[in-house]
Each structure stands twice: as C-alpha cells, then as structure tokens.
PDB file of C-alpha atoms and ligand atoms in Angstrom:
ATOM      1  CA  MET A   1       9.458 -25.235 -93.400  1.00  0.00           C
ATOM      2  CA  LEU A   2       5.781 -26.006 -92.761  1.00  0.00           C
ATOM      3  CA  ASP A   3       3.098 -24.147 -94.615  1.00  0.00           C
ATOM      4  CA  TYR A   4       0.612 -22.211 -92.511  1.00  0.00           C
ATOM      5  CA  HIS A   5      -2.214 -24.759 -92.732  1.00  0.00           C
ATOM      6  CA  THR A   6       0.024 -27.660 -91.850  1.00  0.00           C
ATOM      7  CA  LEU A   7       1.204 -25.657 -88.840  1.00  0.00           C
ATOM      8  CA  LEU A   8      -2.429 -25.099 -87.800  1.00  0.00           C
ATOM      9  CA  ALA A   9      -3.123 -28.792 -88.265  1.00  0.00           C
ATOM     10  CA  ARG A  10      -0.125 -29.857 -86.201  1.00  0.00           C
ATOM     11  CA  LEU A  11      -1.197 -27.393 -83.496  1.00  0.00           C
ATOM     12  CA  GLY A  12      -4.642 -29.006 -83.661  1.00  0.00           C
ATOM     13  CA  GLU A  13      -6.288 -25.588 -83.951  1.00  0.00           C
ATOM     14  CA  GLY A  14     -10.043 -26.200 -83.862  1.00  0.00           C
ATOM     15  CA  SER A  15     -11.332 -22.745 -84.806  1.00  0.00           C
ATOM     16  CA  ALA A  16      -8.874 -20.962 -87.051  1.00  0.00           C
ATOM     17  CA  HIS A  17     -10.977 -18.036 -88.159  1.00  0.00           C
ATOM     18  CA  PRO A  18     -11.842 -14.554 -86.918  1.00  0.00           C
ATOM     19  CA  GLY A  19     -14.017 -14.713 -83.827  1.00  0.00           C
ATOM     20  CA  GLY A  20     -13.168 -18.335 -83.048  1.00  0.00           C
ATOM     21  CA  PHE A  21     -15.658 -21.016 -82.020  1.00  0.00           C
ATOM     22  CA  GLN A  22     -17.864 -18.519 -80.179  1.00  0.00           C
ATOM     23  CA  ALA A  23     -18.530 -16.669 -83.448  1.00  0.00           C
ATOM     24  CA  THR A  24     -19.244 -19.995 -85.174  1.00  0.00           C
ATOM     25  CA  LYS A  25     -21.804 -20.999 -82.552  1.00  0.00           C
ATOM     26  CA  GLU A  26     -23.469 -17.576 -82.762  1.00  0.00           C
ATOM     27  CA  LEU A  27     -23.738 -17.744 -86.551  1.00  0.00           C
ATOM     28  CA  ILE A  28     -25.084 -21.295 -86.488  1.00  0.00           C
ATOM     29  CA  GLY A  29     -27.546 -20.223 -83.777  1.00  0.00           C
ATOM     30  CA  GLN A  30     -28.782 -17.372 -85.988  1.00  0.00           C
ATOM     31  CA  ILE A  31     -29.123 -19.660 -89.004  1.00  0.00           C
ATOM     32  CA  GLY A  32     -31.055 -22.294 -87.050  1.00  0.00           C
ATOM     33  CA  PHE A  33     -30.579 -25.271 -89.386  1.00  0.00           C
ATOM     34  CA  PRO A  34     -33.546 -27.662 -89.054  1.00  0.00           C
ATOM     35  CA  ARG A  35     -32.588 -31.216 -88.033  1.00  0.00           C
ATOM     36  CA  GLY A  36     -31.649 -33.306 -91.058  1.00  0.00           C
ATOM     37  CA  THR A  37     -30.349 -30.331 -93.096  1.00  0.00           C
ATOM     38  CA  LYS A  38     -27.701 -31.596 -95.492  1.00  0.00           C
ATOM     39  CA  VAL A  39     -24.731 -29.333 -94.783  1.00  0.00           C
ATOM     40  CA  LEU A  40     -21.376 -29.355 -96.520  1.00  0.00           C
ATOM     41  CA  GLU A  41     -18.579 -27.773 -94.501  1.00  0.00           C
ATOM     42  CA  VAL A  42     -15.753 -26.691 -96.788  1.00  0.00           C
ATOM     43  CA  GLY A  43     -12.269 -26.431 -95.251  1.00  0.00           C
ATOM     44  CA  CYS A  44     -13.326 -28.172 -92.053  1.00  0.00           C
ATOM     45  CA  GLY A  45      -9.873 -28.096 -90.475  1.00  0.00           C
ATOM     46  CA  THR A  46      -9.820 -30.403 -87.440  1.00  0.00           C
ATOM     47  CA  GLY A  47     -13.583 -30.967 -87.665  1.00  0.00           C
ATOM     48  CA  ARG A  48     -14.797 -28.985 -84.685  1.00  0.00           C
ATOM     49  CA  THR A  49     -17.558 -27.117 -86.489  1.00  0.00           C
ATOM     50  CA  ALA A  50     -18.556 -30.191 -88.491  1.00  0.00           C
ATOM     51  CA  CYS A  51     -19.032 -32.169 -85.260  1.00  0.00           C
ATOM     52  CA  TYR A  52     -20.939 -29.274 -83.699  1.00  0.00           C
ATOM     53  CA  LEU A  53     -23.301 -29.160 -86.688  1.00  0.00           C
ATOM     54  CA  ALA A  54     -23.786 -32.927 -86.416  1.00  0.00           C
ATOM     55  CA  SER A  55     -24.536 -32.560 -82.685  1.00  0.00           C
ATOM     56  CA  LEU A  56     -27.416 -30.250 -83.708  1.00  0.00           C
ATOM     57  CA  GLY A  57     -28.872 -32.946 -85.945  1.00  0.00           C
ATOM     58  CA  CYS A  58     -27.482 -31.795 -89.309  1.00  0.00           C
ATOM     59  CA  ASN A  59     -26.465 -34.374 -91.865  1.00  0.00           C
ATOM     60  CA  VAL A  60     -22.854 -33.249 -92.286  1.00  0.00           C
ATOM     61  CA  THR A  61     -20.240 -33.788 -94.958  1.00  0.00           C
ATOM     62  CA  ALA A  62     -16.920 -32.030 -94.419  1.00  0.00           C
ATOM     63  CA  ILE A  63     -13.987 -31.560 -96.742  1.00  0.00           C
ATOM     64  CA  ASP A  64     -10.476 -30.242 -96.383  1.00  0.00           C
ATOM     65  CA  ARG A  65      -7.466 -30.309 -98.662  1.00  0.00           C
ATOM     66  CA  ASN A  66      -4.888 -30.862 -95.928  1.00  0.00           C
ATOM     67  CA  GLU A  67      -4.102 -34.467 -94.987  1.00  0.00           C
ATOM     68  CA  ASP A  68      -3.186 -33.661 -91.344  1.00  0.00           C
ATOM     69  CA  MET A  69      -6.437 -31.722 -90.888  1.00  0.00           C
ATOM     70  CA  ILE A  70      -8.417 -34.630 -92.318  1.00  0.00           C
ATOM     71  CA  GLN A  71      -6.768 -37.122 -89.949  1.00  0.00           C
ATOM     72  CA  LYS A  72      -7.577 -34.933 -86.934  1.00  0.00           C
ATOM     73  CA  ALA A  73     -11.133 -34.363 -88.149  1.00  0.00           C
ATOM     74  CA  ILE A  74     -11.639 -38.136 -88.528  1.00  0.00           C
ATOM     75  CA  TYR A  75     -10.254 -38.673 -85.005  1.00  0.00           C
ATOM     76  CA  ARG A  76     -12.532 -35.986 -83.545  1.00  0.00           C
ATOM     77  CA  ALA A  77     -15.629 -37.393 -85.254  1.00  0.00           C
ATOM     78  CA  LYS A  78     -14.766 -40.898 -84.061  1.00  0.00           C
ATOM     79  CA  ILE A  79     -14.164 -39.883 -80.431  1.00  0.00           C
ATOM     80  CA  SER A  80     -17.234 -37.675 -80.288  1.00  0.00           C
ATOM     81  CA  GLU A  81     -19.288 -40.353 -82.068  1.00  0.00           C
ATOM     82  CA  PHE A  82     -20.895 -37.917 -84.490  1.00  0.00           C
ATOM     83  CA  PRO A  83     -21.662 -39.328 -87.922  1.00  0.00           C
ATOM     84  CA  VAL A  84     -19.721 -36.832 -90.039  1.00  0.00           C
ATOM     85  CA  ARG A  85     -18.667 -37.855 -93.524  1.00  0.00           C
ATOM     86  CA  ILE A  86     -15.123 -36.526 -93.963  1.00  0.00           C
ATOM     87  CA  VAL A  87     -13.494 -36.350 -97.372  1.00  0.00           C
ATOM     88  CA  GLN A  88     -10.116 -35.021 -98.463  1.00  0.00           C
ATOM     89  CA  ALA A  89     -10.891 -32.722-101.388  1.00  0.00           C
ATOM     90  CA  ASP A  90     -10.255 -29.331-102.895  1.00  0.00           C
ATOM     91  CA  ALA A  91     -12.880 -26.595-102.648  1.00  0.00           C
ATOM     92  CA  ALA A  92     -12.322 -25.738-106.290  1.00  0.00           C
ATOM     93  CA  SER A  93     -13.123 -29.244-107.525  1.00  0.00           C
ATOM     94  CA  MET A  94     -15.399 -31.188-105.213  1.00  0.00           C
ATOM     95  CA  PRO A  95     -16.271 -34.861-105.665  1.00  0.00           C
ATOM     96  CA  PHE A  96     -20.032 -34.389-105.235  1.00  0.00           C
ATOM     97  CA  PRO A  97     -22.842 -34.402-107.782  1.00  0.00           C
ATOM     98  CA  ASP A  98     -24.672 -31.178-108.631  1.00  0.00           C
ATOM     99  CA  GLU A  99     -27.465 -30.162-106.228  1.00  0.00           C
ATOM    100  CA  THR A 100     -26.455 -32.364-103.299  1.00  0.00           C
ATOM    101  CA  PHE A 101     -26.615 -30.049-100.262  1.00  0.00           C
ATOM    102  CA  ASP A 102     -29.128 -27.731 -98.601  1.00  0.00           C
ATOM    103  CA  ALA A 103     -26.351 -25.507 -97.279  1.00  0.00           C
ATOM    104  CA  VAL A 104     -22.639 -24.887 -97.675  1.00  0.00           C
ATOM    105  CA  PHE A 105     -20.902 -23.585 -94.561  1.00  0.00           C
ATOM    106  CA  THR A 106     -17.330 -22.349 -94.677  1.00  0.00           C
ATOM    107  CA  GLU A 107     -15.082 -20.187 -92.540  1.00  0.00           C
ATOM    108  CA  SER A 108     -11.797 -18.678 -93.605  1.00  0.00           C
ATOM    109  CA  VAL A 109     -11.254 -20.909 -96.612  1.00  0.00           C
ATOM    110  CA  THR A 110     -12.359 -19.085 -99.785  1.00  0.00           C
ATOM    111  CA  ALA A 111      -9.675 -16.443 -99.198  1.00  0.00           C
ATOM    112  CA  PHE A 112      -7.089 -19.197 -99.618  1.00  0.00           C
ATOM    113  CA  THR A 113      -8.467 -20.130-103.028  1.00  0.00           C
ATOM    114  CA  GLN A 114      -8.762 -18.156-106.259  1.00  0.00           C
ATOM    115  CA  GLY A 115     -12.291 -17.410-105.069  1.00  0.00           C
ATOM    116  CA  SER A 116     -14.297 -17.691-108.229  1.00  0.00           C
ATOM    117  CA  SER A 117     -13.671 -21.406-108.789  1.00  0.00           C
ATOM    118  CA  ALA A 118     -14.549 -22.303-105.182  1.00  0.00           C
ATOM    119  CA  ILE A 119     -17.693 -20.158-105.303  1.00  0.00           C
ATOM    120  CA  ARG A 120     -18.694 -21.823-108.556  1.00  0.00           C
ATOM    121  CA  GLU A 121     -18.363 -25.199-106.788  1.00  0.00           C
ATOM    122  CA  TYR A 122     -20.363 -24.050-103.736  1.00  0.00           C
ATOM    123  CA  TRP A 123     -23.120 -22.997-106.133  1.00  0.00           C
ATOM    124  CA  ARG A 124     -22.957 -26.225-108.148  1.00  0.00           C
ATOM    125  CA  VAL A 125     -23.303 -28.601-105.185  1.00  0.00           C
ATOM    126  CA  LEU A 126     -26.152 -26.633-103.597  1.00  0.00           C
ATOM    127  CA  LYS A 127     -29.738 -27.704-104.249  1.00  0.00           C
ATOM    128  CA  PRO A 128     -32.115 -25.100-105.695  1.00  0.00           C
ATOM    129  CA  LYS A 129     -32.931 -22.649-102.841  1.00  0.00           C
ATOM    130  CA  GLY A 130     -29.750 -23.796-101.089  1.00  0.00           C
ATOM    131  CA  VAL A 131     -27.768 -21.242 -99.088  1.00  0.00           C
ATOM    132  CA  LEU A 132     -24.067 -20.479 -98.752  1.00  0.00           C
ATOM    133  CA  TYR A 133     -22.730 -19.118 -95.444  1.00  0.00           C
ATOM    134  CA  ASP A 134     -19.145 -17.941 -95.758  1.00  0.00           C
ATOM    135  CA  ARG A 135     -17.199 -16.142 -93.027  1.00  0.00           C
ATOM    136  CA  GLU A 136     -14.075 -14.704 -94.587  1.00  0.00           C
ATOM    137  CA  LEU A 137     -11.069 -12.686 -93.717  1.00  0.00           C
ATOM    138  CA  ALA A 138     -11.665  -9.100 -94.852  1.00  0.00           C
ATOM    139  CA  PHE A 139      -9.760  -5.861 -94.657  1.00  0.00           C
ATOM    140  CA  ALA A 140     -10.995  -2.455 -93.590  1.00  0.00           C
ATOM    141  CA  MET A 141      -9.137  -0.816 -96.465  1.00  0.00           C
ATOM    142  CA  LYS A 142      -7.037  -1.693 -99.481  1.00  0.00           C
ATOM    143  CA  LEU A 143      -3.553  -2.722 -98.432  1.00  0.00           C
ATOM    144  CA  THR A 144      -0.328  -1.597-100.056  1.00  0.00           C
ATOM    145  CA  THR A 145       1.545  -4.052-102.250  1.00  0.00           C
ATOM    146  CA  VAL A 146       4.186  -4.504 -99.533  1.00  0.00           C
ATOM    147  CA  GLN A 147       1.552  -5.229 -96.875  1.00  0.00           C
ATOM    148  CA  LYS A 148      -0.208  -7.669 -99.190  1.00  0.00           C
ATOM    149  CA  LYS A 149       3.012  -9.509 -99.937  1.00  0.00           C
ATOM    150  CA  LYS A 150       3.791  -9.932 -96.234  1.00  0.00           C
ATOM    151  CA  LEU A 151       0.423 -11.510 -95.511  1.00  0.00           C
ATOM    152  CA  GLN A 152       0.176 -13.539 -98.696  1.00  0.00           C
ATOM    153  CA  SER A 153       3.592 -15.099 -98.397  1.00  0.00           C
ATOM    154  CA  PHE A 154       3.118 -16.132 -94.769  1.00  0.00           C
ATOM    155  CA  TYR A 155      -0.502 -17.286 -94.845  1.00  0.00           C
ATOM    156  CA  GLY A 156      -0.681 -18.489 -98.437  1.00  0.00           C
ATOM    157  CA  LEU A 157      -3.666 -16.211 -99.012  1.00  0.00           C
ATOM    158  CA  GLN A 158      -4.626 -15.762-102.649  1.00  0.00           C
ATOM    159  CA  HIS A 159      -6.468 -12.467-102.280  1.00  0.00           C
ATOM    160  CA  LEU A 160      -6.904  -9.911 -99.513  1.00  0.00           C
ATOM    161  CA  ARG A 161     -10.323  -8.401-100.032  1.00  0.00           C
ATOM    162  CA  THR A 162     -12.289  -5.577 -98.521  1.00  0.00           C
ATOM    163  CA  VAL A 163     -16.048  -6.143 -98.018  1.00  0.00           C
ATOM    164  CA  PRO A 164     -16.901  -4.345-101.319  1.00  0.00           C
ATOM    165  CA  GLU A 165     -14.347  -6.564-103.070  1.00  0.00           C
ATOM    166  CA  TRP A 166     -16.010  -9.684-101.649  1.00  0.00           C
ATOM    167  CA  LEU A 167     -19.332  -8.380-102.913  1.00  0.00           C
ATOM    168  CA  LYS A 168     -17.833  -7.751-106.332  1.00  0.00           C
ATOM    169  CA  LEU A 169     -16.618 -11.347-106.439  1.00  0.00           C
ATOM    170  CA  MET A 170     -20.113 -12.554-105.509  1.00  0.00           C
ATOM    171  CA  SER A 171     -21.644 -10.355-108.205  1.00  0.00           C
ATOM    172  CA  LYS A 172     -19.768 -12.403-110.793  1.00  0.00           C
ATOM    173  CA  SER A 173     -21.121 -15.696-109.414  1.00  0.00           C
ATOM    174  CA  SER A 174     -24.296 -17.529-110.375  1.00  0.00           C
ATOM    175  CA  PHE A 175     -25.880 -16.923-106.975  1.00  0.00           C
ATOM    176  CA  HIS A 176     -29.304 -15.414-107.357  1.00  0.00           C
ATOM    177  CA  LYS A 177     -29.002 -13.134-104.317  1.00  0.00           C
ATOM    178  CA  TYR A 178     -26.245 -12.380-101.831  1.00  0.00           C
ATOM    179  CA  SER A 179     -25.527 -10.106 -98.909  1.00  0.00           C
ATOM    180  CA  ALA A 180     -22.610  -9.303 -96.655  1.00  0.00           C
ATOM    181  CA  SER A 181     -22.434  -8.316 -93.013  1.00  0.00           C
ATOM    182  CA  GLN A 182     -20.531  -5.210 -92.051  1.00  0.00           C
ATOM    183  CA  PHE A 183     -16.786  -5.445 -91.603  1.00  0.00           C
ATOM    184  CA  SER A 184     -16.021  -6.730 -88.120  1.00  0.00           C
ATOM    185  CA  GLN A 185     -12.608  -6.013 -86.685  1.00  0.00           C
ATOM    186  CA  MET A 186     -10.602  -9.025 -85.554  1.00  0.00           C
ATOM    187  CA  LYS A 187     -11.006  -9.585 -81.840  1.00  0.00           C
ATOM    188  CA  GLN A 188      -8.254 -11.043 -79.752  1.00  0.00           C
ATOM    189  CA  LEU A 189      -8.833 -14.771 -79.854  1.00  0.00           C
ATOM    190  CA  MET A 190      -9.395 -16.234 -76.422  1.00  0.00           C
ATOM    191  CA  SER A 191      -8.415 -19.780 -75.773  1.00  0.00           C
ATOM    192  CA  ASP A 192     -11.794 -21.462 -75.554  1.00  0.00           C
ATOM    193  CA  ASN A 193     -10.804 -24.877 -74.351  1.00  0.00           C
ATOM    194  CA  ASP A 194     -11.347 -27.360 -77.132  1.00  0.00           C
ATOM    195  CA  PRO A 195     -11.439 -30.673 -75.218  1.00  0.00           C
ATOM    196  CA  LEU A 196     -10.609 -32.729 -78.312  1.00  0.00           C
ATOM    197  CA  ARG A 197      -7.662 -30.649 -79.479  1.00  0.00           C
ATOM    198  CA  VAL A 198      -4.674 -32.807 -80.349  1.00  0.00           C
ATOM    199  CA  ILE A 199      -1.423 -30.856 -80.256  1.00  0.00           C
ATOM    200  CA  ASP A 200       1.783 -32.154 -81.742  1.00  0.00           C
ATOM    201  CA  HIS A 201       4.005 -31.069 -78.817  1.00  0.00           C
ATOM    202  CA  GLU A 202       7.171 -31.967 -80.669  1.00  0.00           C
ATOM    203  CA  LEU A 203       6.618 -28.789 -82.696  1.00  0.00           C
ATOM    204  CA  PHE A 204       7.662 -26.614 -79.777  1.00  0.00           C
ATOM    205  CA  THR A 205      11.156 -28.066 -79.855  1.00  0.00           C
ATOM    206  CA  LYS A 206      11.772 -26.893 -83.420  1.00  0.00           C
ATOM    207  CA  PRO A 207      13.269 -23.400 -83.646  1.00  0.00           C
ATOM    208  CA  ASP A 208      11.955 -22.718 -87.168  1.00  0.00           C
ATOM    209  CA  VAL A 209       8.426 -23.644 -86.113  1.00  0.00           C
ATOM    210  CA  VAL A 210       8.642 -21.485 -82.986  1.00  0.00           C
ATOM    211  CA  ALA A 211       9.889 -18.625 -85.183  1.00  0.00           C
ATOM    212  CA  MET A 212       6.887 -19.171 -87.435  1.00  0.00           C
ATOM    213  CA  MET A 213       4.469 -18.999 -84.493  1.00  0.00           C
ATOM    214  CA  MET A 214       6.098 -15.776 -83.332  1.00  0.00           C
ATOM    215  CA  LYS A 215       5.823 -14.303 -86.814  1.00  0.00           C
ATOM    216  CA  ASN A 216       2.133 -15.171 -86.823  1.00  0.00           C
ATOM    217  CA  GLU A 217       1.685 -13.293 -83.518  1.00  0.00           C
ATOM    218  CA  ARG A 218       3.569 -10.307 -84.906  1.00  0.00           C
ATOM    219  CA  LEU A 219       1.550 -10.145 -88.109  1.00  0.00           C
ATOM    220  CA  MET A 220      -1.718 -10.480 -86.202  1.00  0.00           C
ATOM    221  CA  SER A 221      -0.733  -7.663 -83.924  1.00  0.00           C
ATOM    222  CA  ASN A 222       0.608  -5.383 -86.702  1.00  0.00           C
ATOM    223  CA  PHE A 223      -2.513  -5.794 -88.817  1.00  0.00           C
ATOM    224  CA  SER A 224      -5.036  -5.937 -85.988  1.00  0.00           C
ATOM    225  CA  LYS A 225      -6.550  -2.525 -86.817  1.00  0.00           C
ATOM    226  CA  VAL A 226      -7.295  -3.343 -90.469  1.00  0.00           C
ATOM    227  CA  MET A 227      -7.865  -7.073 -90.369  1.00  0.00           C
ATOM    228  CA  GLY A 228     -11.266  -8.535 -89.660  1.00  0.00           C
ATOM    229  CA  SER A 229     -14.047 -10.539 -91.167  1.00  0.00           C
ATOM    230  CA  VAL A 230     -17.247 -10.503 -93.140  1.00  0.00           C
ATOM    231  CA  VAL A 231     -20.051 -13.042 -93.303  1.00  0.00           C
ATOM    232  CA  ILE A 232     -21.418 -13.548 -96.805  1.00  0.00           C
ATOM    233  CA  THR A 233     -24.788 -15.204 -97.279  1.00  0.00           C
ATOM    234  CA  ALA A 234     -25.800 -16.224-100.792  1.00  0.00           C
ATOM    235  CA  TRP A 235     -28.901 -17.922-102.148  1.00  0.00           C
ATOM    236  CA  LYS A 236     -29.238 -20.209-105.142  1.00  0.00           C
ATOM    237  CA  ALA A 237     -32.405 -19.653-107.179  1.00  0.00           C
TER     238      ALA A 237
HETATM  239  C1  SAM B 301      -7.749 -20.945 -91.705  1.00  0.00           C
HETATM  240  S1  SAM B 301      -8.151 -22.636 -91.772  1.00  0.00           S
HETATM  241  C2  SAM B 301      -9.828 -22.658 -91.222  1.00  0.00           C
HETATM  242  C3  SAM B 301     -10.275 -24.059 -90.813  1.00  0.00           C
HETATM  243  C4  SAM B 301     -11.701 -24.135 -90.278  1.00  0.00           C
HETATM  244  N1  SAM B 301     -12.670 -23.683 -91.239  1.00  0.00           N
HETATM  245  C5  SAM B 301     -11.778 -23.325 -89.004  1.00  0.00           C
HETATM  246  O1  SAM B 301     -12.391 -22.263 -89.040  1.00  0.00           O
HETATM  247  O2  SAM B 301     -11.170 -23.733 -88.010  1.00  0.00           O
HETATM  248  C6  SAM B 301      -8.340 -22.904 -93.503  1.00  0.00           C
HETATM  249  C7  SAM B 301      -8.636 -24.349 -93.844  1.00  0.00           C
HETATM  250  O3  SAM B 301      -8.978 -24.429 -95.212  1.00  0.00           O
HETATM  251  C8  SAM B 301      -8.307 -25.526 -95.790  1.00  0.00           C
HETATM  252  N2  SAM B 301      -8.149 -25.208 -97.205  1.00  0.00           N
HETATM  253  C9  SAM B 301      -7.413 -24.213 -97.755  1.00  0.00           C
HETATM  254  N3  SAM B 301      -7.552 -24.208 -99.084  1.00  0.00           N
HETATM  255  C10 SAM B 301      -8.399 -25.216 -99.377  1.00  0.00           C
HETATM  256  C11 SAM B 301      -8.942 -25.727-100.592  1.00  0.00           C
HETATM  257  N4  SAM B 301      -8.619 -25.186-101.766  1.00  0.00           N
HETATM  258  N5  SAM B 301      -9.777 -26.759-100.520  1.00  0.00           N
HETATM  259  C12 SAM B 301     -10.113 -27.321 -99.329  1.00  0.00           C
HETATM  260  N6  SAM B 301      -9.620 -26.900 -98.163  1.00  0.00           N
HETATM  261  C13 SAM B 301      -8.778 -25.854 -98.177  1.00  0.00           C
HETATM  262  C14 SAM B 301      -6.999 -25.609 -95.022  1.00  0.00           C
HETATM  263  O4  SAM B 301      -6.405 -26.872 -95.128  1.00  0.00           O
HETATM  264  C15 SAM B 301      -7.460 -25.284 -93.627  1.00  0.00           C
HETATM  265  O5  SAM B 301      -7.898 -26.412 -92.934  1.00  0.00           O
END
C-alpha cells in the first residue's frame, strides 16, 4: 500500500494544499517578494510553487522528503528552465547553515511533522529579519479521538490543530513575532490545469490505489465542514 504522499507524487499533484495553486498565487502576490529574495520552499512536492517563485525572480531552494516528489520537481524545473535548487531533505533537519534564507515558504507540510522541530529549523535557517509563511491544514474545532485517528492514519498527519493550537505552537518557538489568518474553510478544489503535471497512469489499474483515492474523496467530503486552513506569518528578530 502506498503512503499518502507517495500517492500524491505518483498522481503528480502540483498543489496539494487547501485552496490549490490559486491560493498560492494570491498569497505570493500579497507578500510581493523583491527579485533576488532567497526563498526556501519546504515540502515542495512536484515543484510547482518553487518554479513559480523562480519565475518571479526569487532565488529558490526547495526541499522535500519524498524521492518521487523530488524527481518530479527536478523534471519540472528542467523543463521550465527555472534555476531552482532542489534537495531531498527532512524539514526537521535541514542541510543548510544558520541564517541562509530571507524567507521560508511552506504549504501543508508542518502538519505532517512533529511541528516544533520543523519550526525550530525554519527559524534557524532564516536570516535575522527573515519571515516564515506557512499555510497549514487547520480545523474549525477540536476533533474527537475517533475522528483524529481516521485522518491521521490515512494522511499520516502528526497533529490536527485548530488555529489557537497553531498559535500555541508558535508561542513556544523562537520567532520574535507571529500572526495567523482566520480559519478558512476548505473550498472544493478545482482542477486548474497544471501543464507540467506528470501522472503515473498505471496507478488507475490498481484496485488498492483506486480504493485509496476513493477513501480520500470520502474523507474530504465527510470533514469538509470542519477542515480548512490557516496562514501563519512569523518574523525572526
Ligand atoms: C500535502 S503535500 C504538499 C506539497 C506542496 N507543498 C503543495 O502544496 O503542493 C506535503 C508535502 O510535504 C512533504 N513532506 C512531508 N513531511 C516532510 C518532512 N518532514 N520533510 C520534508 N518534506 C516533507 C511530502 O513529501 C509532500 O510533498
């Protein structure tokens, strides 16, 4: 049986987070990174956002833990001819010196880690005055143990946090200042035509994989009222 991230990688999913690529472009538009900003994307998946940031003139490094994701991200960067440095690495232990980046950008990744160790790493690799932008899965209310188990076992999530729980996690970090957007309910993801998506079509012939995709649909639909996202912004002193 595949794990959830390997399934996403094999499906070539380019924007596997609440709000999809549209939300990513809006957030990046609001941030307005100056050309040459050294950005680290953590959990880059198939590299779509990393390439987009590079197309805007950012100096981009992207990491992901999953080998299949890394291969697709390398392919995307090569085809699109954007100079993205792509490294296979874990968010909780990154192979970069302290104070390397102006910004860390990450979407739907920290929730898959213990949280505190990844946030410590984001802080460590940021330069003084560097900023973290983290869009994460969040819940409108605390879930029951049974609900949590269902989501954690399928998605491999470590924690299912409400917005106040995300803020509590940030309060234990070394970030000088942080803020969170309001909870935003998960919108139905529209297929937004990723021209460089590479799908492993063989997947659709495997009954266990098809069952997994159907379970994903079911979970998304069952939890649609309580599942959503938050954008955390945090500043290093
Ligand atoms: C839900 S996907 C989101 C991918 C991408 N950020 C996007 O929005 O399309 C989560 C990604 O985080 C990666 N990931 C999960 N845990 C990680 C970790 N500890 N270190 C690095 N990458 C991780 C997974 O391999 C996967 O590519």
